[in-house]
Amino acid sequence: MEAEFLSTMALTFKLAAVTTLILLLIGIPLAAFLVFSKMRFKSILETVVSMPLVLPPSVLGFYLLLAFSPASALGSFLTEHGIRLAFSFEGLVIGSVLFSLPFMVHPIQSALSQVPKSIFEAAYTLGKSKLQTMIRVILPSIRHGLISGIVLAFAHTVGEFGVILMIGGNIPDETRVASIAIYDEVESLNYAMAHQYALTLFAVTFAILLLVYTLNKKSLGRIR
Amino acid sequence: MIVIDIKKHLDTAEGPLEAHYELSISDGEFLTLFGSSGAGKTTLLRLIAGLEKPDSGRIEVEGEVWFDSDRRINLPPQKRSVGFVFQDYALFPTMSVRENLLFSAETPDQRRAVDELIEMVELTALSDRLPATLSGGQKQRVALARALVRHPKILLLDEPLSALDPAMRQKLQDELSLIHARLGVTTLLVSHDIAETVKLSDRLASVVSGRIERLCTPMEFFSPQTLSGKLQLIGEVLKIEADFPVSVITLLVGSSVVRTVLSSDEASELRVGGHAIISTKAFNPILIPLP
């Protein structure tokens, strides 16, 4: 029982960590694009990014399940190449990335939009390329936005339920994460175990958020 | 030698404007772009730095073409040797004073010269501080030193002192003047402050509606009469109080407030915020040195 508890918790945090890392890598360029692009159809992309905020998780999960199933074009293509996304950890990562996208993109987007244009221009007139400017000047100065994005995306992925239930099911060591386990234990009237999961999630997420906001406040005080 | 002949369509607060800048600046010259806000002074600096693209024309700096619409040349800002001092300083917030300069240096020589530059702007004691902990005048000095790190061919100053209090402003004007004399870097300053312009610049380009209307020395511009027995002062009109048959005019001359009386007719040509020359005839000025 204890081993199962530990492996479920490990899987939960592994999913959250992998998802957050991927989100960080795609969230920064995506947020930069949303802030700086003058493209006409930008608001469509902005809407798509924000959709998971209002969409029931089951809707996203349902469509992902359809897309992953061997009956669909994407699913059959993947199956031919030996990749199975439905009811697998990889599939959960894709679902979580999509579902937590706004939680990473929005804080970065809002921090980026507050950086004065002249900071970018100053770096350019000092001979720095756009990439150098982004890495050396801009990202360090929006770190509070990055930290908020990381924390929110991580916490949101830990707390995810609907999407995972739809596309992942409840396979130990593959797709059985803590939120699913709680539901499962309650269904089987195993309240003690459910409580152990719930309390652990509660304590860990509280501790992470508290730590990060405390650190964030300190570092902000230094550069403001 | 810097030769500029560029056109640019501008959308200003007062409506669209077809700006056409024709200007040549000699090496080592200190030229001030003088004019009211919205005349297109800052735009000219941004066009030179490559932060905005002219519609047509040519910019050549010391024989190097930075922009030429006919030959489709448009160097990006990174490739233009400019030092730009922004109105809001634009210091990199997570880097200390020293790091701001070091980040800008490109060669080992420039890196070694960083401490010397910091000393020149009197910031040695503050070199490990973050920009947020500095005063406006100190930030301005960092911005200036940072703009000088790469030995730019032209230093572009966009109203760098406008946000400072009068005392700090005067001190920095003196410093700017000294630094220019010492480094001899060709400098283009945007200003609408008369004292600053007279004090710092070799020549003045008066910018009106996107065009350079006059190019002369500041004294020729502000005080057109040749030297005579007349005492002439330039002031800014602060207040016009009609008190028939006369008007009491309050002017700001330098940092002193002066009141004088005009006939209401004469006063009708003045407006608050405008500039006026005060002169007196048959007058023998007495100069008493202040302690």
Coordinates of C-alpha atoms in Angstrom, one line a residue:
Chain A
M1 CA 0.0 0.0 0.0
E2 CA 2.8 2.3 1.0
A3 CA 4.8 1.5 -2.1
E4 CA 1.8 2.3 -4.3
F5 CA 1.3 5.6 -2.5
L6 CA 4.9 6.6 -3.1
S7 CA 4.9 5.5 -6.7
T8 CA 1.7 7.4 -7.3
M9 CA 3.1 10.6 -5.8
A10 CA 6.3 10.2 -7.7
L11 CA 4.4 9.9 -11.0
T12 CA 2.3 12.9 -10.1
F13 CA 5.3 15.1 -9.6
K14 CA 7.1 13.6 -12.5
L15 CA 4.2 14.5 -14.7
A16 CA 4.1 18.1 -13.3
A17 CA 7.8 18.6 -13.7
V18 CA 8.0 17.3 -17.3
T19 CA 4.9 19.3 -18.2
T20 CA 6.3 22.5 -16.6
L21 CA 9.7 22.1 -18.3
I22 CA 8.1 21.7 -21.7
L23 CA 5.7 24.6 -21.0
L24 CA 8.6 26.9 -20.0
L25 CA 10.3 26.1 -23.3
I26 CA 7.3 26.8 -25.5
G27 CA 5.7 29.4 -23.2
I28 CA 8.5 32.0 -23.5
P29 CA 8.6 32.2 -27.3
L30 CA 4.8 32.0 -27.4
A31 CA 4.4 34.8 -24.9
A32 CA 7.0 36.9 -26.7
F33 CA 5.1 36.4 -30.0
L34 CA 1.8 37.4 -28.4
V35 CA 3.3 40.6 -26.9
F36 CA 5.5 41.8 -29.9
S37 CA 3.8 40.4 -33.0
K38 CA 1.8 42.8 -35.1
M39 CA 0.1 40.0 -36.9
R40 CA -3.6 40.5 -37.7
F41 CA -4.7 37.0 -36.5
K42 CA -2.9 37.3 -33.2
S43 CA -6.1 37.4 -31.2
I44 CA -7.1 34.0 -32.6
L45 CA -4.0 32.5 -31.2
E46 CA -4.5 34.4 -27.9
T47 CA -8.0 32.9 -27.7
V48 CA -6.7 29.4 -28.3
V49 CA -4.1 29.8 -25.6
S50 CA -6.8 31.0 -23.1
M51 CA -9.4 28.3 -24.0
P52 CA -8.3 25.9 -21.3
L53 CA -9.3 28.5 -18.7
V54 CA -12.9 28.2 -19.5
L55 CA -13.3 24.9 -21.3
P56 CA -14.4 21.9 -19.2
P57 CA -11.4 19.6 -19.0
S58 CA -13.5 16.8 -20.2
V59 CA -14.0 18.5 -23.5
L60 CA -10.3 18.8 -24.1
G61 CA -9.8 15.2 -22.9
F62 CA -12.6 13.9 -25.1
Y63 CA -11.1 15.4 -28.3
L64 CA -7.6 14.3 -27.3
L65 CA -8.9 10.8 -26.8
L66 CA -10.5 10.9 -30.2
A67 CA -7.3 12.2 -31.8
F68 CA -5.1 9.6 -30.0
S69 CA -7.3 6.6 -30.9
P70 CA -6.1 4.4 -33.7
A71 CA -9.3 5.1 -35.6
S72 CA -8.3 8.7 -36.2
A73 CA -5.7 9.9 -38.8
L74 CA -3.3 11.1 -36.2
G75 CA -3.8 8.0 -34.0
S76 CA -3.3 5.5 -36.8
F77 CA -0.2 7.4 -38.0
L78 CA 1.3 7.2 -34.5
T79 CA 0.3 3.6 -34.1
E80 CA 2.1 2.7 -37.3
H81 CA 5.2 4.2 -35.8
G82 CA 4.8 2.4 -32.6
I83 CA 3.7 5.3 -30.5
R84 CA 0.7 5.0 -28.2
L85 CA -0.6 8.2 -26.6
A86 CA -4.0 7.1 -25.3
F87 CA -3.6 5.7 -21.7
S88 CA 0.1 6.4 -21.6
F89 CA 2.3 8.8 -19.7
E90 CA 3.4 10.6 -22.9
G91 CA -0.3 11.2 -23.7
L92 CA -0.8 12.7 -20.3
V93 CA 2.1 15.0 -20.8
I94 CA 0.6 16.3 -24.1
G95 CA -2.8 16.8 -22.5
S96 CA -1.3 18.5 -19.4
V97 CA 0.8 20.8 -21.6
L98 CA -2.2 21.9 -23.6
F99 CA -4.4 22.2 -20.5
S100 CA -1.9 24.3 -18.4
L101 CA -0.7 26.4 -21.3
P102 CA -2.4 29.7 -20.2
F103 CA -1.1 29.3 -16.7
M104 CA 2.5 29.5 -18.1
V105 CA 1.9 31.9 -20.9
H106 CA -0.2 34.6 -19.2
P107 CA 2.2 35.6 -16.4
I108 CA 5.1 35.7 -18.8
Q109 CA 3.1 37.7 -21.3
S110 CA 2.0 40.2 -18.7
A111 CA 5.6 40.6 -17.4
L112 CA 7.0 41.0 -20.9
S113 CA 4.5 43.6 -21.8
Q114 CA 5.6 45.7 -18.8
V115 CA 9.2 45.9 -20.0
P116 CA 9.8 49.3 -21.4
K117 CA 10.5 49.3 -25.2
S118 CA 13.6 51.4 -24.6
I119 CA 15.3 48.6 -22.7
F120 CA 15.2 46.4 -25.8
E121 CA 16.3 49.4 -28.0
A122 CA 19.1 50.2 -25.6
A123 CA 20.4 46.7 -25.9
Y124 CA 20.1 46.8 -29.7
T125 CA 22.0 50.1 -30.0
L126 CA 24.7 48.5 -27.8
G127 CA 25.2 45.8 -30.5
K128 CA 23.2 43.0 -28.8
S129 CA 21.2 40.7 -31.0
K130 CA 17.5 39.9 -30.2
L131 CA 18.4 36.6 -28.7
Q132 CA 21.2 38.0 -26.6
T133 CA 18.9 40.8 -25.4
M134 CA 16.2 38.3 -24.5
I135 CA 18.5 35.9 -22.6
R136 CA 20.8 38.4 -20.8
V137 CA 18.5 41.4 -20.3
I138 CA 14.8 40.6 -20.6
L139 CA 14.5 37.1 -19.0
P140 CA 16.3 38.1 -15.8
S141 CA 14.2 41.2 -15.5
I142 CA 10.9 39.3 -15.9
R143 CA 11.9 36.5 -13.6
H144 CA 8.9 37.1 -11.3
G145 CA 6.7 36.4 -14.3
L146 CA 8.7 33.2 -15.1
I147 CA 8.5 32.1 -11.5
S148 CA 4.7 32.7 -11.4
G149 CA 4.3 30.8 -14.6
I150 CA 6.4 27.8 -13.4
V151 CA 4.6 27.6 -10.1
L152 CA 1.1 28.0 -11.5
A153 CA 1.7 25.5 -14.3
F154 CA 3.2 23.0 -11.9
A155 CA 0.5 23.4 -9.3
H156 CA -2.2 23.3 -12.0
T157 CA -0.8 20.1 -13.4
V158 CA -0.6 18.4 -10.0
G159 CA -4.2 19.3 -9.5
E160 CA -5.4 18.2 -12.9
F161 CA -8.2 15.6 -13.0
G162 CA -10.6 15.8 -15.9
V163 CA -8.2 15.6 -18.8
I164 CA -6.2 12.8 -17.1
L165 CA -9.3 10.8 -16.4
M166 CA -10.4 11.0 -20.0
I167 CA -7.1 10.2 -21.7
G168 CA -5.1 8.4 -19.1
G169 CA -7.4 6.3 -17.1
N170 CA -6.1 4.7 -13.9
I171 CA -3.1 2.6 -14.7
P172 CA -0.6 2.3 -11.8
D173 CA 2.9 3.7 -12.6
E174 CA 1.7 4.9 -16.0
T175 CA -1.3 7.2 -15.6
R176 CA -2.5 6.9 -12.0
V177 CA -1.7 10.3 -10.5
A178 CA -2.7 11.5 -7.1
S179 CA -5.9 13.3 -8.1
I180 CA -7.1 10.1 -9.8
A181 CA -6.0 8.0 -6.9
I182 CA -8.1 10.1 -4.5
Y183 CA -11.2 9.6 -6.6
D184 CA -10.4 5.9 -6.9
E185 CA -9.9 5.4 -3.1
V186 CA -13.1 7.3 -2.3
E187 CA -15.0 5.2 -4.8
S188 CA -13.8 2.1 -3.0
L189 CA -14.7 3.7 0.4
N190 CA -11.0 3.7 1.4
Y191 CA -11.2 7.1 3.1
A192 CA -7.9 6.8 5.0
M193 CA -5.9 6.3 1.8
A194 CA -7.8 9.1 0.1
H195 CA -7.0 11.3 3.0
Q196 CA -3.3 10.5 2.9
Y197 CA -3.2 11.5 -0.8
A198 CA -5.3 14.6 -0.3
L199 CA -3.3 15.9 2.7
T200 CA 0.0 15.2 1.0
L201 CA -1.1 17.2 -2.1
F202 CA -2.4 20.0 0.1
A203 CA 0.8 20.3 2.1
V204 CA 3.2 20.0 -0.8
T205 CA 1.5 22.5 -3.0
F206 CA 1.1 24.9 -0.1
A207 CA 4.8 24.6 0.7
I208 CA 5.9 25.1 -2.9
L209 CA 3.7 28.2 -3.4
L210 CA 4.7 29.7 -0.1
L211 CA 8.4 29.2 -0.8
V212 CA 8.3 30.6 -4.2
Y213 CA 6.2 33.7 -3.3
T214 CA 8.5 34.4 -0.4
L215 CA 11.6 34.2 -2.6
N216 CA 9.9 36.1 -5.4
K217 CA 9.0 39.0 -3.1
K218 CA 12.6 39.2 -1.9
S219 CA 14.1 39.3 -5.4
L220 CA 11.5 41.8 -6.6
G221 CA 12.3 44.1 -3.8
R222 CA 15.9 44.1 -4.9
I223 CA 15.4 45.2 -8.5
R224 CA 12.4 47.5 -8.1
Chain B
M1 CA 31.5 63.8 -41.2
I2 CA 27.9 62.7 -41.0
V3 CA 25.5 63.4 -43.9
I4 CA 21.8 62.9 -43.5
D5 CA 19.1 63.4 -46.1
I6 CA 16.1 61.4 -45.3
K7 CA 12.3 61.6 -45.6
K8 CA 9.8 60.0 -43.2
H9 CA 6.0 60.1 -42.9
L10 CA 5.1 60.8 -39.3
D11 CA 1.8 60.6 -37.5
T12 CA 2.0 63.2 -34.8
A13 CA -0.5 64.4 -32.2
E14 CA -1.1 67.4 -34.5
G15 CA -1.8 65.2 -37.6
P16 CA 0.3 63.7 -40.3
L17 CA 3.7 65.2 -41.1
E18 CA 6.1 64.7 -44.0
A19 CA 9.4 65.0 -42.3
H20 CA 12.5 65.8 -44.4
Y21 CA 15.8 66.0 -42.5
E22 CA 18.8 67.5 -44.3
L23 CA 21.8 67.9 -42.1
S24 CA 25.5 67.4 -42.1
I25 CA 27.5 67.2 -38.9
S26 CA 31.3 67.6 -38.7
D27 CA 33.4 65.2 -36.7
G28 CA 33.6 66.1 -33.0
E29 CA 30.8 68.6 -33.3
F30 CA 28.2 69.1 -30.6
L31 CA 24.9 69.8 -32.4
T32 CA 21.6 70.4 -30.6
L33 CA 18.2 69.7 -32.2
F34 CA 16.1 72.5 -30.7
G35 CA 12.3 72.8 -31.1
S36 CA 9.0 72.3 -29.5
S37 CA 7.7 68.8 -28.7
G38 CA 6.2 67.0 -31.6
A39 CA 8.5 68.7 -34.1
G40 CA 10.2 65.4 -34.9
K41 CA 13.5 65.8 -33.0
T42 CA 13.5 62.4 -31.3
T43 CA 12.4 60.7 -34.5
L44 CA 15.6 62.0 -36.2
L45 CA 17.7 60.4 -33.5
R46 CA 15.8 57.1 -33.8
L47 CA 16.2 57.2 -37.6
I48 CA 19.9 57.7 -37.2
A49 CA 20.2 54.9 -34.7
G50 CA 18.2 52.5 -36.9
L51 CA 15.4 52.1 -34.4
E52 CA 13.1 53.4 -37.1
K53 CA 13.3 53.2 -40.9
P54 CA 13.2 56.3 -43.1
D55 CA 10.9 56.1 -46.1
S56 CA 13.6 57.2 -48.4
G57 CA 17.0 59.0 -48.5
R58 CA 20.5 58.4 -47.2
I59 CA 22.5 58.4 -44.0
E60 CA 26.3 58.3 -44.3
V61 CA 28.6 58.3 -41.2
E62 CA 32.3 58.8 -41.7
G63 CA 32.2 57.4 -45.2
E64 CA 30.1 54.3 -44.1
V65 CA 26.6 54.1 -45.6
W66 CA 24.1 53.3 -42.8
F67 CA 21.0 53.8 -44.9
D68 CA 20.4 54.2 -48.6
S69 CA 16.9 53.6 -50.0
D70 CA 18.2 53.6 -53.6
R71 CA 20.8 50.9 -52.9
R72 CA 18.5 49.1 -50.4
I73 CA 21.0 49.4 -47.6
N74 CA 19.6 49.6 -44.1
L75 CA 22.0 48.6 -41.4
P76 CA 20.3 47.2 -38.2
P77 CA 20.9 49.2 -35.0
Q78 CA 23.4 46.5 -33.9
K79 CA 25.6 47.4 -36.8
R80 CA 25.5 51.1 -36.4
S81 CA 28.2 52.6 -34.1
V82 CA 25.9 54.8 -32.0
G83 CA 25.6 55.6 -28.3
F84 CA 22.0 56.3 -27.4
V85 CA 20.9 57.8 -24.2
F86 CA 17.2 57.4 -23.7
Q87 CA 14.9 59.8 -21.9
D88 CA 14.0 57.1 -19.4
Y89 CA 17.7 56.0 -19.1
A90 CA 16.8 52.4 -20.1
L91 CA 19.3 50.8 -17.7
F92 CA 19.2 47.0 -17.5
P93 CA 17.5 46.5 -14.1
T94 CA 19.1 43.2 -13.0
M95 CA 22.6 44.4 -13.7
S96 CA 24.7 46.6 -11.4
V97 CA 26.2 49.8 -12.7
R98 CA 29.4 48.1 -13.6
E99 CA 27.6 45.1 -15.2
N100 CA 25.6 47.5 -17.3
L101 CA 28.8 48.8 -18.8
L102 CA 30.6 45.5 -19.0
F103 CA 27.7 44.0 -20.9
S104 CA 28.0 46.7 -23.4
A105 CA 31.7 46.3 -23.9
E106 CA 32.7 44.2 -26.9
T107 CA 36.5 44.0 -26.9
P108 CA 38.9 43.4 -24.0
D109 CA 40.1 47.0 -24.3
Q110 CA 36.6 48.3 -23.9
R111 CA 36.2 46.0 -20.9
R112 CA 39.3 47.3 -19.3
A113 CA 38.2 50.9 -19.9
V114 CA 34.9 50.4 -18.0
D115 CA 36.3 51.4 -14.6
E116 CA 37.8 54.5 -16.1
L117 CA 34.5 55.5 -17.5
I118 CA 32.8 54.9 -14.2
E119 CA 35.3 57.1 -12.6
M120 CA 34.8 59.8 -15.2
V121 CA 31.1 60.0 -14.3
E122 CA 32.0 59.8 -10.6
L123 CA 30.2 56.6 -9.9
T124 CA 33.1 54.5 -8.6
A125 CA 31.6 54.2 -5.1
L126 CA 28.2 53.0 -6.5
S127 CA 29.5 50.6 -9.2
D128 CA 28.1 47.5 -7.5
R129 CA 24.6 49.0 -7.0
L130 CA 21.6 48.1 -9.0
P131 CA 19.9 50.9 -11.0
A132 CA 16.8 50.9 -8.9
T133 CA 18.8 52.1 -5.9
L134 CA 20.2 55.2 -7.8
S135 CA 18.9 58.7 -8.1
G136 CA 17.8 60.2 -11.4
G137 CA 21.1 62.0 -11.9
Q138 CA 23.1 58.9 -11.1
K139 CA 21.1 56.8 -13.5
Q140 CA 21.6 59.4 -16.2
R141 CA 25.4 59.2 -15.7
V142 CA 25.3 55.4 -15.9
A143 CA 23.3 55.7 -19.2
L144 CA 25.8 58.2 -20.5
A145 CA 28.8 56.1 -19.5
R146 CA 27.2 53.0 -21.0
A147 CA 26.6 54.8 -24.3
L148 CA 30.3 55.7 -24.4
V149 CA 31.7 52.2 -23.8
R150 CA 31.8 51.2 -27.4
H151 CA 33.4 54.4 -28.6
P152 CA 30.5 55.3 -30.9
K153 CA 30.9 57.4 -33.9
I154 CA 27.9 59.4 -32.8
L155 CA 26.4 60.0 -29.4
L156 CA 22.6 60.5 -29.5
L157 CA 21.1 62.2 -26.4
D158 CA 17.3 62.3 -26.2
E159 CA 16.5 65.0 -23.7
P160 CA 18.7 63.2 -21.2
L161 CA 18.4 65.9 -18.5
S162 CA 14.7 66.8 -18.8
A163 CA 13.6 64.7 -15.9
L164 CA 16.1 66.1 -13.4
D165 CA 15.8 69.0 -11.0
P166 CA 17.5 72.3 -12.0
A167 CA 20.6 71.9 -9.8
M168 CA 21.3 68.4 -11.0
R169 CA 20.7 69.5 -14.5
Q170 CA 23.3 72.2 -14.4
K171 CA 25.8 69.9 -12.8
L172 CA 25.2 67.3 -15.5
Q173 CA 25.4 69.9 -18.3
D174 CA 28.9 70.8 -17.0
E175 CA 29.9 67.2 -16.9
L176 CA 28.5 66.5 -20.4
S177 CA 30.5 69.5 -21.6
L178 CA 33.7 68.2 -20.0
I179 CA 33.2 64.7 -21.3
H180 CA 32.6 66.0 -24.8
A181 CA 35.7 68.1 -24.7
R182 CA 37.7 65.2 -23.4
L183 CA 36.5 62.4 -25.7
G184 CA 35.6 64.6 -28.7
V185 CA 32.7 62.3 -29.7
T186 CA 30.3 63.7 -32.3
T187 CA 27.2 64.5 -30.3
L188 CA 23.6 65.1 -31.3
L189 CA 21.4 66.4 -28.4
V190 CA 17.7 66.8 -28.4
S191 CA 16.6 69.7 -26.1
H192 CA 14.1 72.4 -25.6
D193 CA 16.1 74.0 -22.9
I194 CA 17.7 77.3 -23.9
A195 CA 20.4 77.4 -21.2
E196 CA 21.4 73.8 -22.0
T197 CA 21.6 74.5 -25.7
V198 CA 23.7 77.6 -25.3
K199 CA 26.0 76.0 -22.8
L200 CA 26.7 72.8 -24.6
S201 CA 26.4 73.1 -28.4
D202 CA 28.6 74.3 -31.1
R203 CA 25.7 74.6 -33.5
L204 CA 21.9 74.5 -33.2
A205 CA 19.5 73.0 -35.7
S206 CA 16.0 74.4 -35.2
V207 CA 13.5 71.7 -36.0
V208 CA 10.0 72.8 -37.0
S209 CA 7.4 70.4 -38.3
G210 CA 9.9 67.7 -39.3
R211 CA 12.3 70.1 -41.1
I212 CA 15.5 71.8 -40.1
E213 CA 14.6 75.4 -40.4
R214 CA 17.8 77.1 -39.3
L215 CA 21.3 75.9 -38.7
C216 CA 23.5 78.4 -36.8
T217 CA 25.3 79.0 -33.5
P218 CA 23.0 79.1 -30.4
M219 CA 23.9 82.7 -29.9
E220 CA 22.9 83.7 -33.4
F221 CA 19.7 81.9 -32.9
F222 CA 18.7 83.2 -29.5
S223 CA 20.3 86.6 -29.6
P224 CA 20.4 87.7 -33.3
Q225 CA 21.8 91.2 -32.7
T226 CA 25.5 91.7 -32.8
L227 CA 27.3 92.8 -29.6
S228 CA 26.3 96.3 -28.6
G229 CA 25.8 98.4 -25.5
K230 CA 22.5 96.6 -25.1
L231 CA 22.0 94.1 -22.3
Q232 CA 20.1 91.1 -23.7
L233 CA 18.6 88.3 -21.7
I234 CA 16.4 85.5 -23.0
G235 CA 13.6 84.4 -20.8
E236 CA 10.6 82.2 -20.9
V237 CA 7.2 83.9 -20.4
L238 CA 5.6 82.5 -17.2
K239 CA 2.6 84.8 -16.7
I240 CA 1.0 87.8 -18.4
E241 CA -1.2 89.9 -16.1
A242 CA -3.2 92.7 -17.8
D243 CA -3.4 95.8 -15.7
F244 CA -4.7 98.4 -18.1
P245 CA -3.0 100.4 -19.7
V246 CA 0.0 98.2 -18.9
S247 CA 0.7 94.5 -18.6
V248 CA 2.9 92.9 -16.0
I249 CA 5.0 90.1 -17.5
T250 CA 6.7 87.5 -15.4
L251 CA 9.7 85.8 -17.1
L252 CA 12.0 83.0 -16.1
V253 CA 15.6 84.1 -16.9
G254 CA 18.1 81.4 -16.2
S255 CA 16.9 80.3 -12.8
S256 CA 15.6 83.7 -11.7
V257 CA 12.1 85.0 -12.0
V258 CA 12.0 88.5 -13.4
R259 CA 9.0 90.9 -13.6
T260 CA 8.7 93.7 -16.1
V261 CA 6.1 96.0 -17.4
L262 CA 4.9 96.4 -21.0
S263 CA 2.1 98.4 -22.7
S264 CA -0.8 96.1 -23.3
D265 CA -0.3 96.4 -27.1
E266 CA 3.3 95.2 -26.8
A267 CA 2.2 92.4 -24.5
S268 CA -0.3 91.1 -26.9
E269 CA 2.5 89.6 -29.0
L270 CA 3.7 87.5 -26.1
R271 CA 2.2 84.2 -25.0
V272 CA 2.7 82.2 -21.9
G273 CA 5.3 79.4 -22.5
G274 CA 6.9 81.3 -25.3
H275 CA 10.4 82.9 -25.3
A276 CA 11.3 86.5 -25.3
I277 CA 14.4 88.6 -25.4
I278 CA 14.6 91.3 -22.7
S279 CA 16.9 94.1 -23.6
T280 CA 17.5 97.6 -22.3
K281 CA 19.0 100.5 -24.2
A282 CA 21.5 103.1 -22.9
F283 CA 22.4 100.9 -20.1
N284 CA 25.7 100.2 -18.5
P285 CA 25.4 96.8 -16.8
I286 CA 27.1 96.3 -13.5
L287 CA 28.4 92.8 -12.9
I288 CA 29.1 91.9 -9.3
P289 CA 30.7 88.5 -8.8
L290 CA 28.9 86.3 -6.3
P291 CA 30.8 84.6 -3.6

